[in-house]
Every structure is written in structure tokens, then in C-alpha cells.
């Protein structure tokens, strides 16, 4: 693929070359696509992510999931977590949970990607403790993503902690909390919302 890809000089031809990998799901294809997530052309990045997100076999992602805990580039790490969620690779979620729970250097982008991946996969095993912590994250993006994930996953046990986000300083977090609470139908949220 790499040799084939390099032959093409226009972005349009390269995009079509990447799309040919749709029918070639494998760990090799997955690794090639992951490398393209760092490509200089945004069109190539978008199509590589689209193709990769269409893969469904956990074995195609096994090498990348194994490398995830030691990846140095946090932006690429977050991209991979997002793709794992979009591809619904539930087998990877324990690794994502471990990273999001224990890696003190994990940036907001990665924490946001992790809760989004849990929601996309419908993964709830062991996420309550992390999500409770992330509801108080200093980054509004992370609080918003966590509230959305709690709603999508219908984690009723986190309804009461969500109520506190109704007074959040970021309006986006407030909206996410209202939407999640509407799904969870948390009784203690009625009075603050009136």
C-alpha cells in the first residue's frame, strides 16, 4: 500500500488509494491508516479515520491497542482512542480505562476521547469511578463529554453528581448536564431545573 500510495501525486488520487483499504481489514491496514492520521493533508486524515472507523475486527487493532499505553504523542493517542470508540472495539476499552484512570500526564483531549469511546461502545464496566472524578475535571470539555457519556450510557448512579453541573461556569457543560439528566430522569434535578 505504501508504495502504491506514494505513486499518486494528487490528494484526490491518494484519497482513493486510502479508500481501497476498506476491503482489506487487517492489522497491517490498520497500522498504515494510523500512520496516515498524522498526514499533512487534512483530506487524507479524514478519509483514513473514516476507513479505520469502519473496521470491526478487534484483532485488526490488537497491535495498536498494545502500543497505546506507551505512546508518547498524546494527540495521536487521543485520535486512536476516538477511532477505537467509533469502530466499537469494546475489547480495547479496559486499556483505555486504565490509561484515563491512571496516566497523570493524560491531557484533556485524551480524557474527553476516552469518555466518548466508552459511550460509543456502550462500555460501562468500571467506568463509574473515573466518570465521577471527571465530572470535577478542571477542563470544561472533559466535564461536558463526561456528562454526555453518562447520559448515553444511562448510568443512573451518577445522576446526583450530575446535578451539580447545572451550575457549572461553562454553559456547554450545563447543557450537557440537562440533556443527561433528562435521559436519567434524576428526581433530585427537578427543583434546580425549575
Tab-separated table of C-alpha atoms in Angstrom:
chain	number	residue	atom	x	y	z
A	1	UNK	CA	0.000	0.000	0.000
A	2	UNK	CA	2.741	2.451	0.955
A	3	UNK	CA	4.450	2.143	-2.418
A	4	UNK	CA	1.074	2.357	-4.184
A	5	UNK	CA	0.094	5.426	-2.125
A	6	UNK	CA	3.322	7.293	-2.876
A	7	UNK	CA	2.892	6.861	-6.638
A	8	UNK	CA	-0.049	9.215	-6.597
A	9	UNK	CA	0.758	12.903	-6.576
A	10	UNK	CA	-2.676	14.489	-6.181
A	11	UNK	CA	-4.648	14.433	-2.953
A	12	UNK	CA	-7.680	13.092	-4.814
A	13	UNK	CA	-5.733	10.059	-6.031
A	14	UNK	CA	-4.284	9.488	-2.573
A	15	UNK	CA	-7.768	9.654	-1.032
A	16	UNK	CA	-8.952	6.965	-3.447
A	17	UNK	CA	-5.894	4.851	-2.603
A	18	UNK	CA	-6.761	5.075	1.098
A	19	UNK	CA	-10.366	4.119	0.370
A	20	UNK	CA	-9.168	0.868	-1.229
A	21	UNK	CA	-8.222	-0.285	2.280
A	22	UNK	CA	-11.922	-0.512	3.214
A	23	UNK	CA	-11.959	-4.011	1.778
A	24	UNK	CA	-8.611	-5.006	3.269
A	25	UNK	CA	-9.260	-5.014	7.015
A	26	UNK	CA	-6.191	-6.358	8.801
A	27	UNK	CA	-3.691	-5.290	11.406
A	28	UNK	CA	-1.334	-4.134	8.623
A	29	UNK	CA	-4.042	-1.964	7.064
A	30	UNK	CA	-4.938	-0.586	10.482
A	31	UNK	CA	-1.330	0.367	11.190
A	32	UNK	CA	-0.959	2.048	7.774
A	33	UNK	CA	-4.150	4.018	8.380
A	34	UNK	CA	-2.984	5.026	11.856
A	35	UNK	CA	0.194	6.448	10.334
A	36	UNK	CA	-1.945	8.454	7.911
A	37	UNK	CA	-3.760	10.089	10.848
A	38	UNK	CA	-0.636	12.239	11.111
A	39	UNK	CA	-0.580	13.148	7.398
A	40	UNK	CA	-0.122	16.798	6.412
A	41	UNK	CA	-3.258	16.791	4.243
A	42	UNK	CA	-6.481	17.061	6.239
A	43	UNK	CA	-8.369	15.214	3.469
A	44	UNK	CA	-6.097	12.188	3.907
A	45	UNK	CA	-6.513	12.304	7.695
A	46	UNK	CA	-10.316	12.414	7.388
A	47	UNK	CA	-10.556	9.510	4.957
A	48	UNK	CA	-8.005	7.419	6.887
A	49	UNK	CA	-10.046	7.895	10.044
A	50	UNK	CA	-13.273	7.102	8.189
A	51	UNK	CA	-11.870	3.844	6.792
A	52	UNK	CA	-10.282	2.845	10.081
A	53	UNK	CA	-13.505	3.548	11.988
A	54	UNK	CA	-15.315	1.169	9.660
A	55	UNK	CA	-13.179	-1.781	10.736
A	56	UNK	CA	-14.873	-4.056	13.272
A	57	UNK	CA	-12.439	-6.915	13.952
A	58	UNK	CA	-10.666	-6.384	17.301
A	59	UNK	CA	-7.646	-8.341	16.023
A	60	UNK	CA	-7.083	-5.628	13.390
A	61	UNK	CA	-6.473	-3.148	16.219
A	62	UNK	CA	-4.581	-5.507	18.569
A	63	UNK	CA	-1.075	-4.156	17.847
A	64	UNK	CA	-2.180	-0.542	18.182
A	65	UNK	CA	-4.078	-1.257	21.408
A	66	UNK	CA	-0.988	-2.991	22.828
A	67	UNK	CA	1.105	0.091	21.963
A	68	UNK	CA	-1.451	2.575	23.322
A	69	UNK	CA	-0.190	2.739	26.947
A	70	UNK	CA	3.349	3.644	25.859
A	71	UNK	CA	2.522	6.101	23.056
A	72	UNK	CA	4.344	9.375	23.577
A	73	UNK	CA	2.374	11.567	21.168
A	74	UNK	CA	-0.719	12.410	23.221
A	75	UNK	CA	-2.601	13.857	20.250
A	76	UNK	CA	-2.196	10.667	18.214
A	77	UNK	CA	-3.056	8.656	21.296
A	78	UNK	CA	-6.329	10.562	21.657
A	79	UNK	CA	-7.047	10.089	17.940
A	80	UNK	CA	-6.617	6.338	18.320
A	81	UNK	CA	-8.934	6.248	21.349
A	82	UNK	CA	-11.590	8.136	19.360
A	83	UNK	CA	-11.238	5.695	16.446
A	84	UNK	CA	-11.473	2.704	18.784
A	85	UNK	CA	-14.757	4.102	20.064
A	86	UNK	CA	-16.086	4.861	16.576
A	87	UNK	CA	-15.121	1.347	15.451
A	88	UNK	CA	-16.802	-0.015	18.595
A	89	UNK	CA	-13.781	-2.054	19.642
A	90	UNK	CA	-15.039	-2.961	23.106
A	91	UNK	CA	-12.022	-5.212	23.718
A	92	UNK	CA	-9.819	-2.095	23.814
A	93	UNK	CA	-11.867	-0.255	26.427
A	94	UNK	CA	-10.181	-1.805	29.515
A	95	UNK	CA	-6.850	-0.434	28.226
A	96	UNK	CA	-8.436	2.971	27.559
A	97	UNK	CA	-9.990	2.938	31.045
A	98	UNK	CA	-6.642	2.110	32.628
A	99	UNK	CA	-4.894	4.951	30.790
A	100	UNK	CA	-7.613	7.509	31.542
A	101	UNK	CA	-7.703	6.447	35.204
A	102	UNK	CA	-4.002	6.234	35.971
A	103	UNK	CA	-1.975	8.298	33.497
A	104	UNK	CA	-1.407	11.601	35.288
A	105	UNK	CA	0.006	13.116	32.080
A	106	UNK	CA	-3.126	12.327	30.056
A	107	UNK	CA	-4.268	15.630	28.527
A	108	UNK	CA	-7.861	16.838	28.436
A	109	UNK	CA	-8.102	15.724	24.794
A	110	UNK	CA	-7.404	12.114	25.824
A	111	UNK	CA	-9.798	12.187	28.791
A	112	UNK	CA	-12.514	13.592	26.506
A	113	UNK	CA	-11.776	10.928	23.866
A	114	UNK	CA	-11.936	8.174	26.490
A	115	UNK	CA	-15.412	9.030	27.781
A	116	UNK	CA	-16.616	9.426	24.189
A	117	UNK	CA	-15.221	6.000	23.312
A	118	UNK	CA	-16.959	4.395	26.306
A	119	UNK	CA	-20.253	5.930	25.205
A	120	UNK	CA	-19.783	4.926	21.555
A	121	UNK	CA	-19.066	1.319	22.561
A	122	UNK	CA	-21.694	1.105	25.277
A	123	UNK	CA	-18.902	0.217	27.695
A	124	UNK	CA	-19.798	0.609	31.369
A	125	UNK	CA	-17.587	-1.905	33.206
A	126	UNK	CA	-15.674	0.003	35.875
A	127	UNK	CA	-16.215	3.491	34.413
A	128	UNK	CA	-18.296	4.991	37.255
A	129	UNK	CA	-15.339	5.904	39.441
A	130	UNK	CA	-13.468	7.574	36.573
A	131	UNK	CA	-16.563	9.444	35.413
A	132	UNK	CA	-17.278	10.675	38.919
A	133	UNK	CA	-13.753	12.094	39.036
A	134	UNK	CA	-14.054	13.613	35.548
A	135	UNK	CA	-17.267	15.438	36.465
A	136	UNK	CA	-14.978	17.688	38.537
A	137	UNK	CA	-12.223	17.929	35.899
A	138	UNK	CA	-10.707	21.413	35.542
A	139	UNK	CA	-11.376	21.354	31.766
A	140	UNK	CA	-14.954	22.190	30.686
A	141	UNK	CA	-14.578	19.998	27.584
A	142	UNK	CA	-13.952	16.957	29.775
A	143	UNK	CA	-16.882	17.745	32.111
A	144	UNK	CA	-19.168	18.218	29.105
A	145	UNK	CA	-18.017	14.958	27.453
A	146	UNK	CA	-18.414	13.079	30.706
A	147	UNK	CA	-21.960	14.363	31.211
A	148	UNK	CA	-22.848	13.378	27.638
A	149	UNK	CA	-21.334	9.918	28.114
A	150	UNK	CA	-23.222	9.355	31.366
A	151	UNK	CA	-26.456	10.160	29.569
A	152	UNK	CA	-25.681	7.981	26.557
A	153	UNK	CA	-24.662	5.088	28.809
A	154	UNK	CA	-27.658	5.682	31.092
A	155	UNK	CA	-25.584	5.401	34.279
A	156	UNK	CA	-28.323	6.233	36.761
A	157	UNK	CA	-25.945	6.002	39.726
A	158	UNK	CA	-24.251	9.192	38.510
A	159	UNK	CA	-27.456	11.215	38.291
A	160	UNK	CA	-26.942	13.011	41.606
A	161	UNK	CA	-23.345	14.080	40.862
A	162	UNK	CA	-24.599	15.444	37.512
A	163	UNK	CA	-26.981	17.813	39.283
A	164	UNK	CA	-24.004	19.887	40.480
A	165	UNK	CA	-23.101	20.601	36.836
A	166	UNK	CA	-26.334	22.543	36.384
A	167	UNK	CA	-24.458	25.468	37.985
A	168	UNK	CA	-21.222	24.940	36.039
A	169	UNK	CA	-19.343	28.016	34.864
A	170	UNK	CA	-19.408	26.775	31.235
A	171	UNK	CA	-22.810	26.867	29.557
A	172	UNK	CA	-21.860	23.888	27.355
A	173	UNK	CA	-21.406	21.776	30.476
A	174	UNK	CA	-24.772	22.959	31.802
A	175	UNK	CA	-26.494	21.947	28.556
A	176	UNK	CA	-24.827	18.522	28.572
A	177	UNK	CA	-25.887	18.030	32.193
A	178	UNK	CA	-29.503	18.971	31.429
A	179	UNK	CA	-29.606	16.566	28.496
A	180	UNK	CA	-28.072	13.726	30.505
A	181	UNK	CA	-30.390	14.354	33.443
A	182	UNK	CA	-33.383	14.290	31.096
A	183	UNK	CA	-32.330	10.822	29.968
A	184	UNK	CA	-31.620	9.585	33.501
A	185	UNK	CA	-34.755	11.213	34.932
A	186	UNK	CA	-32.936	12.067	38.153
A	187	UNK	CA	-35.558	13.201	40.711
A	188	UNK	CA	-33.141	15.496	42.601
A	189	UNK	CA	-32.632	17.517	39.391
A	190	UNK	CA	-36.232	18.717	39.184
A	191	UNK	CA	-36.024	21.565	41.720
A	192	UNK	CA	-32.728	23.065	40.404
A	193	UNK	CA	-34.045	22.955	36.827
A	194	UNK	CA	-37.272	24.828	37.600
